[in-house]
CSV table of C-alpha atoms and ligand atoms in Angstrom, one decimal:
chain,number,residue,atom,x,y,z
G,630,MET,CA,-8.4,8.3,-10.8
G,631,CYS,CA,-5.8,9.6,-8.4
G,632,LEU,CA,-4.5,6.2,-7.6
G,633,LEU,CA,-4.5,5.3,-11.3
G,634,SER,CA,-2.4,8.3,-12.1
G,635,LEU,CA,0.1,7.4,-9.3
G,636,ALA,CA,0.4,3.9,-10.7
G,637,ARG,CA,1.0,5.1,-14.2
G,638,LYS,CA,3.7,7.5,-13.1
G,639,THR,CA,5.4,4.7,-11.1
G,640,TRP,CA,5.3,2.5,-14.2
G,641,HIS,CA,7.0,5.2,-16.3
G,642,ARG,CA,9.6,6.0,-13.6
G,643,ARG,CA,10.5,2.3,-13.4
G,644,ALA,CA,10.8,2.4,-17.2
G,645,SER,CA,13.2,5.4,-17.0
G,646,VAL,CA,15.2,3.6,-14.3
G,647,LYS,CA,15.8,0.7,-16.7
G,648,ARG,CA,16.5,2.9,-19.7
G,649,HIS,CA,19.0,5.1,-18.0
G,650,HIS,CA,20.4,2.6,-15.4
G,651,LEU,CA,19.4,4.8,-12.5
G,652,SER,CA,19.7,3.7,-8.9
G,653,PHE,CA,16.2,4.8,-8.0
G,654,GLY,CA,15.0,2.2,-5.6
G,655,GLU,CA,11.9,1.3,-3.5
G,656,GLU,CA,12.2,4.1,-1.0
G,657,SER,CA,12.6,6.7,-3.8
G,658,ILE,CA,9.6,5.4,-5.6
G,659,THR,CA,7.6,5.5,-2.4
G,660,GLU,CA,8.6,9.0,-1.7
G,661,THR,CA,7.8,10.4,-5.1
G,662,MET,CA,4.5,8.4,-5.1
G,663,LEU,CA,3.6,10.0,-1.8
G,664,MET,CA,4.5,13.4,-3.1
G,665,ASP,CA,2.1,12.8,-6.1
G,666,LEU,CA,-0.5,11.6,-3.7
G,667,ALA,CA,-0.2,14.7,-1.6
G,668,ASP,CA,-0.6,16.8,-4.7
G,669,ARG,CA,-3.4,14.9,-6.3
G,670,PHE,CA,-5.7,13.2,-3.8
G,671,PRO,CA,-9.0,15.0,-3.9
G,672,GLY,CA,-9.7,14.7,-0.2
G,673,ASP,CA,-7.7,15.5,2.9
G,674,VAL,CA,-4.2,14.0,3.0
G,675,VAL,CA,-1.8,13.6,6.0
G,676,ILE,CA,1.6,12.1,5.2
G,677,GLN,CA,4.0,11.7,8.1
G,678,PRO,CA,7.3,10.0,7.5
G,679,PHE,CA,9.0,8.7,10.6
G,680,ASN,CA,12.5,8.7,9.2
G,681,LYS,CA,14.9,11.5,9.8
G,682,VAL,CA,16.5,12.9,6.6
G,683,HIS,CA,19.1,10.4,5.2
G,684,GLU,CA,18.4,7.9,7.9
G,685,GLY,CA,16.5,5.5,5.7
G,686,ARG,CA,14.4,2.7,7.2
G,687,TYR,CA,14.9,0.2,4.5
G,688,GLY,CA,12.0,-2.2,4.1
G,689,ALA,CA,10.0,-0.6,6.9
G,690,ASP,CA,6.2,-0.7,6.7
G,691,TRP,CA,3.8,2.1,6.2
G,692,ALA,CA,0.5,2.5,8.1
G,693,TRP,CA,-2.3,3.7,5.8
G,694,ALA,CA,-5.8,4.7,6.7
G,695,PHE,CA,-8.7,5.4,4.5
G,696,GLN,CA,-11.3,7.5,6.3
G,697,SER,CA,-14.9,8.5,5.5
G,698,ALA,CA,-15.4,12.3,4.9
G,699,ASP,CA,-16.8,12.8,8.4
G,700,GLY,CA,-13.9,10.8,9.9
G,701,THR,CA,-16.2,8.3,11.7
G,702,LEU,CA,-15.1,5.3,9.7
G,703,THR,CA,-11.5,4.1,9.2
G,704,LEU,CA,-9.9,1.3,7.3
G,705,PRO,CA,-6.3,0.9,8.5
G,706,MET,CA,-3.8,-1.3,6.7
G,707,LEU,CA,-0.1,-2.1,7.1
G,708,VAL,CA,1.7,-1.8,3.8
G,709,GLN,CA,5.0,-3.3,2.6
G,710,ALA,CA,6.4,-2.2,-0.7
G,711,LYS,CA,8.5,-4.4,-3.1
G,712,LEU,CA,10.1,-3.7,-6.4
G,713,LEU,CA,9.9,-6.0,-9.4
G,714,ASN,CA,13.5,-6.6,-10.5
G,715,LEU,CA,14.9,-5.0,-13.7
G,716,GLN,CA,14.7,-8.4,-15.5
G,717,ASP,CA,10.9,-8.3,-15.0
G,718,THR,CA,11.0,-11.8,-13.5
G,719,GLU,CA,10.6,-11.6,-9.7
G,720,TYR,CA,10.3,-9.6,-6.5
G,721,PRO,CA,13.6,-10.6,-5.0
G,722,GLU,CA,13.1,-9.0,-1.6
G,723,ILE,CA,10.0,-10.8,-0.5
G,724,LYS,CA,11.9,-13.6,1.2
G,725,ARG,CA,14.5,-11.3,2.7
G,726,LEU,CA,15.6,-11.9,6.3
G,727,VAL,CA,15.8,-9.0,8.8
G,728,GLY,CA,17.1,-7.9,12.1
G,729,ARG,CA,19.5,-9.4,14.5
G,730,HIS,CA,17.3,-12.3,15.2
G,731,GLN,CA,19.0,-15.7,15.7
G,732,PRO,CA,17.9,-17.7,13.9
G,733,PRO,CA,17.1,-15.1,11.2
G,734,VAL,CA,13.5,-14.1,10.7
G,735,ARG,CA,11.7,-13.4,7.4
G,736,GLN,CA,10.6,-9.9,7.0
G,737,ILE,CA,7.2,-11.1,5.7
G,738,ASP,CA,6.6,-13.1,8.9
G,739,LEU,CA,7.3,-10.0,11.1
G,740,PHE,CA,5.1,-7.9,8.9
G,741,ILE,CA,2.2,-10.3,9.2
G,742,GLN,CA,2.8,-10.7,12.9
G,743,THR,CA,2.6,-7.0,13.5
G,744,ALA,CA,-0.6,-6.7,11.4
G,745,GLU,CA,-2.1,-9.6,13.3
G,746,SER,CA,-1.3,-8.1,16.6
G,747,TRP,CA,-3.0,-4.8,15.5
G,748,GLY,CA,-5.9,-6.5,13.8
G,749,TRP,CA,-5.2,-4.8,10.5
G,750,PRO,CA,-5.0,-6.1,7.0
G,751,ALA,CA,-1.4,-6.7,5.7
G,752,ILE,CA,-1.0,-5.6,2.1
G,753,TYR,CA,1.9,-5.8,-0.3
G,754,ALA,CA,2.3,-2.9,-2.8
G,755,PHE,CA,4.4,-4.0,-5.8
G,756,TYR,CA,6.1,-1.5,-8.0
G,757,ASN,CA,6.2,-2.8,-11.6
G,758,HIS,CA,7.3,-2.1,-15.1
G,759,LEU,CA,7.4,-4.9,-17.7
G,760,ASP,CA,8.9,-4.6,-21.1
G,761,ASP,CA,6.4,-7.2,-22.3
G,762,SER,CA,3.2,-5.5,-21.2
G,763,SER,CA,1.0,-8.4,-22.4
G,764,ARG,CA,2.1,-10.2,-19.2
G,765,VAL,CA,0.0,-7.7,-17.2
G,766,PRO,CA,-3.5,-9.0,-16.6
G,767,ASP,CA,-6.3,-6.8,-17.9
G,768,ILE,CA,-8.9,-7.2,-15.3
G,769,CYS,CA,-10.2,-3.8,-14.2
G,770,GLY,CA,-14.0,-3.7,-14.6
G,771,SER,CA,-14.2,0.1,-14.3
G,772,LEU,CA,-11.7,0.7,-17.2
G,773,ALA,CA,-13.4,-1.9,-19.3
G,774,LEU,CA,-16.8,-0.4,-18.6
G,775,ALA,CA,-15.5,3.1,-19.6
G,776,GLY,CA,-14.4,1.6,-22.9
G,777,ALA,CA,-10.7,2.3,-22.1
G,778,ALA,CA,-8.0,0.4,-24.0
G,779,PRO,CA,-6.0,-2.1,-21.9
G,780,MET,CA,-3.7,-0.1,-19.6
G,781,PRO,CA,-0.7,-2.1,-18.5
G,782,GLU,CA,0.8,1.0,-16.9
G,783,SER,CA,-2.1,0.9,-14.4
G,784,TRP,CA,-0.1,-2.0,-12.9
G,785,GLY,CA,2.8,0.4,-12.0
G,786,ILE,CA,1.5,-0.3,-8.5
G,787,SER,CA,-0.3,-3.5,-7.8
G,788,ILE,CA,-1.4,-4.8,-4.4
G,789,ALA,CA,-1.8,-8.2,-2.8
G,790,ASP,CA,-2.9,-9.7,0.5
G,791,ALA,CA,0.3,-10.6,2.5
G,792,TYR,CA,-1.1,-14.1,3.4
G,793,ASN,CA,-1.5,-14.9,-0.3
G,794,VAL,CA,2.0,-13.7,-1.0
G,795,ARG,CA,3.4,-15.8,1.8
G,796,ALA,CA,1.5,-18.9,0.7
G,797,ALA,CA,3.1,-18.7,-2.7
G,798,LEU,CA,6.7,-18.6,-1.3
G,799,ASP,CA,9.4,-19.6,-2.1
G,800,ASP,CA,8.1,-18.5,-5.5
G,801,GLN,CA,8.8,-14.8,-5.9
G,802,THR,CA,7.9,-14.5,-9.6
G,803,PHE,CA,5.7,-11.8,-11.1
G,804,ASP,CA,3.8,-14.4,-13.0
G,805,THR,CA,2.8,-16.1,-9.8
G,806,HIS,CA,2.1,-13.1,-7.6
G,807,GLN,CA,0.0,-11.4,-10.3
G,808,LEU,CA,-2.5,-14.2,-9.9
G,809,HIS,CA,-3.6,-12.8,-6.5
G,810,SER,CA,-2.9,-9.1,-7.2
G,811,ILE,CA,-5.0,-6.2,-8.4
G,812,ALA,CA,-4.1,-2.8,-9.8
G,813,PHE,CA,-3.7,-0.2,-7.1
G,814,HIS,CA,-6.6,1.9,-8.2
G,815,CYS,CA,-8.9,-1.2,-8.1
G,816,LEU,CA,-8.7,-0.8,-4.3
G,817,LEU,CA,-11.2,2.1,-4.8
G,818,CYS,CA,-12.7,1.6,-8.2
G,819,GLY,CA,-15.7,-0.5,-7.1
G,820,GLY,CA,-15.3,-2.8,-10.0
G,821,GLY,CA,-17.2,-0.6,-12.4
G,822,SER,CA,-20.3,-0.1,-10.3
G,823,GLY,CA,-19.6,3.6,-10.3
G,824,ARG,CA,-20.8,3.8,-6.7
G,825,ARG,CA,-18.7,5.1,-3.9
G,826,GLY,CA,-20.8,3.2,-1.3
G,827,SER,CA,-22.6,4.8,1.6
G,828,GLN,CA,-19.6,4.6,3.8
G,829,GLY,CA,-17.1,6.0,1.3
G,830,SER,CA,-13.6,4.7,0.6
G,831,PRO,CA,-13.2,2.6,3.8
G,832,GLU,CA,-16.1,0.4,2.7
G,833,VAL,CA,-15.1,0.2,-1.0
G,834,ALA,CA,-11.4,-0.6,-0.1
G,835,LEU,CA,-12.5,-3.2,2.4
G,836,ARG,CA,-14.7,-4.9,-0.2
G,837,ALA,CA,-11.7,-5.0,-2.5
G,838,LEU,CA,-9.5,-6.5,0.2
G,839,HIS,CA,-12.2,-9.2,0.8
G,840,GLY,CA,-12.0,-9.9,-3.0
G,841,LEU,CA,-8.3,-10.3,-2.7
G,842,ARG,CA,-8.7,-12.7,0.2
G,843,GLY,CA,-10.8,-14.8,-2.1
G,844,ALA,CA,-8.0,-15.0,-4.7
G,845,LEU,CA,-6.3,-18.0,-3.3
G,846,PRO,CA,-4.3,-19.9,-5.9
G,847,PHE,CA,-2.3,-21.5,-3.1
G,848,PRO,CA,-3.4,-23.3,0.0
G,849,ASP,CA,-3.2,-21.0,3.0
G,850,VAL,CA,-3.0,-22.7,6.3
G,851,ASP,CA,-3.4,-19.3,8.1
G,852,SER,CA,-6.6,-18.2,6.5
G,853,ASP,CA,-8.6,-18.3,9.7
G,854,LYS,CA,-6.2,-16.0,11.4
G,855,ARG,CA,-6.2,-13.2,8.9
G,856,PRO,CA,-7.2,-9.8,10.4
G,857,LEU,CA,-9.7,-8.7,7.9
G,858,PRO,CA,-12.6,-6.9,9.5
G,859,ASP,CA,-16.2,-7.3,8.2
G,860,ALA,CA,-16.8,-3.6,8.4
G,861,PRO,CA,-14.6,-0.4,8.6
G,862,PHE,CA,-13.4,0.5,12.1
G,863,LEU,CA,-15.7,2.8,14.2
G,864,ASP,CA,-12.8,3.7,16.4
G,865,THR,CA,-9.9,5.2,14.7
G,866,PRO,CA,-6.7,3.5,15.8
G,867,ALA,CA,-4.8,5.8,18.2
G,868,ILE,CA,-1.7,6.1,15.9
G,869,PHE,CA,-3.7,8.1,13.4
G,870,HIS,CA,-5.0,10.5,16.0
G,871,ALA,CA,-1.4,10.9,17.2
G,872,VAL,CA,-0.2,11.6,13.7
G,873,ARG,CA,-2.9,14.1,13.1
G,874,ALA,CA,-2.0,15.9,16.3
G,875,ALA,CA,1.7,15.9,15.3
G,876,ALA,CA,0.9,17.2,11.8
G,877,SER,CA,-1.3,19.9,13.1
G,878,ALA,CA,1.3,21.4,15.5
G,879,ASP,CA,2.3,24.8,14.3
G,880,GLU,CA,5.5,24.9,16.3
G,881,PRO,CA,8.2,22.8,14.5
G,882,THR,CA,9.8,21.7,17.8
G,883,ILE,CA,6.5,20.5,19.2
G,884,ARG,CA,5.8,18.7,15.9
G,885,GLU,CA,9.3,17.1,15.9
G,886,ALA,CA,8.9,16.0,19.5
G,887,ARG,CA,5.6,14.3,18.7
G,888,VAL,CA,7.0,12.6,15.7
G,889,GLN,CA,10.0,11.4,17.7
G,890,ALA,CA,7.7,9.9,20.3
G,891,LEU,CA,5.8,8.0,17.5
G,892,ARG,CA,9.1,6.9,16.0
G,893,GLU,CA,10.1,5.4,19.3
G,894,GLU,CA,6.8,3.7,19.8
G,895,PHE,CA,6.6,2.3,16.3
G,896,PRO,CA,10.2,1.4,15.3
G,897,GLN,CA,8.9,-0.9,12.5
G,898,LEU,CA,7.1,1.9,10.7
G,899,ALA,CA,8.5,4.1,7.9
G,900,GLY,CA,5.6,6.5,8.3
G,901,VAL,CA,1.8,7.0,8.2
G,902,VAL,CA,-0.6,8.0,5.4
G,903,ILE,CA,-4.1,9.2,6.2
G,904,LEU,CA,-6.6,9.7,3.3
G,905,ARG,CA,-9.9,11.2,4.1
G,906,ASP,CA,-12.7,11.3,1.5
G,907,GLU,CA,-13.7,14.7,0.3
G,908,PRO,CA,-17.1,15.8,1.5
G,909,ARG,CA,-20.0,14.5,-0.7
G,910,THR,CA,-21.5,16.7,-3.4
G,911,GLU,CA,-25.0,16.7,-4.7
G,912,ARG,CA,-23.9,14.7,-7.7
G,913,ASP,CA,-22.7,11.8,-5.6
G,914,SER,CA,-25.9,11.3,-3.8
G,915,LYS,CA,-28.0,11.0,-7.0
G,916,PRO,CA,-28.8,7.3,-7.8
U,1366,LIG,ZN1,-10.5,-1.6,-11.2
């Protein structure tokens, strides 16, 4: 429900941007979305941006981790955000070239390369608003099961496997990329089963990512290389320990020094998000 509300807010913010001709871009959407996440996520949240104020790391990736309540299981993912353009036609930045590389390198190739070297899933987060909401697929099993009316604004944030996104290029259109995308909240919705799974959000999210991998409208020559684990990680990647240690430092100078060290070690990252499930209640454990 938390992710659904973030997506709906994002949808409405993009609508305002269109209506009022605001220059409220991808980074601003990400920042406000993370603020909402910090306020609303029912479990434990750590959000650590690596940018200094006003520095702006345009197009950098975020490292996300879903963790079980006891912290023993982790599903990390590398996330790259992209905006649907104001004409509702395409994501014009997917193909963008980056860096001082000669010849120029596509951002998506570097993104996938980093995720491969870390063994993490690479996920696009698309920020959407469409004037014609009938173009949004209505495929959430959970909402249908709950008897909810179609909810196009749940697609304010949609997600896709980066390999599927790359396989569809040079096509950057919404109508193409929605074919292998799901609404953000469907990462954790369990498809209407109502179950959280014995291993919590890492297990549920991983199942959703495997489902995304199966959505292959385009031939993908790299499918055997995709880092998509069969089970959540038993060892939490070191970066998340380091971020927790930085976030828990009471002394601001110590905290800043730890963040600075992370910033230097991971220049490609805009920041880190860690979402730990809330401890289970009696109600959860009933069949
Ligand atoms: Zn769903």
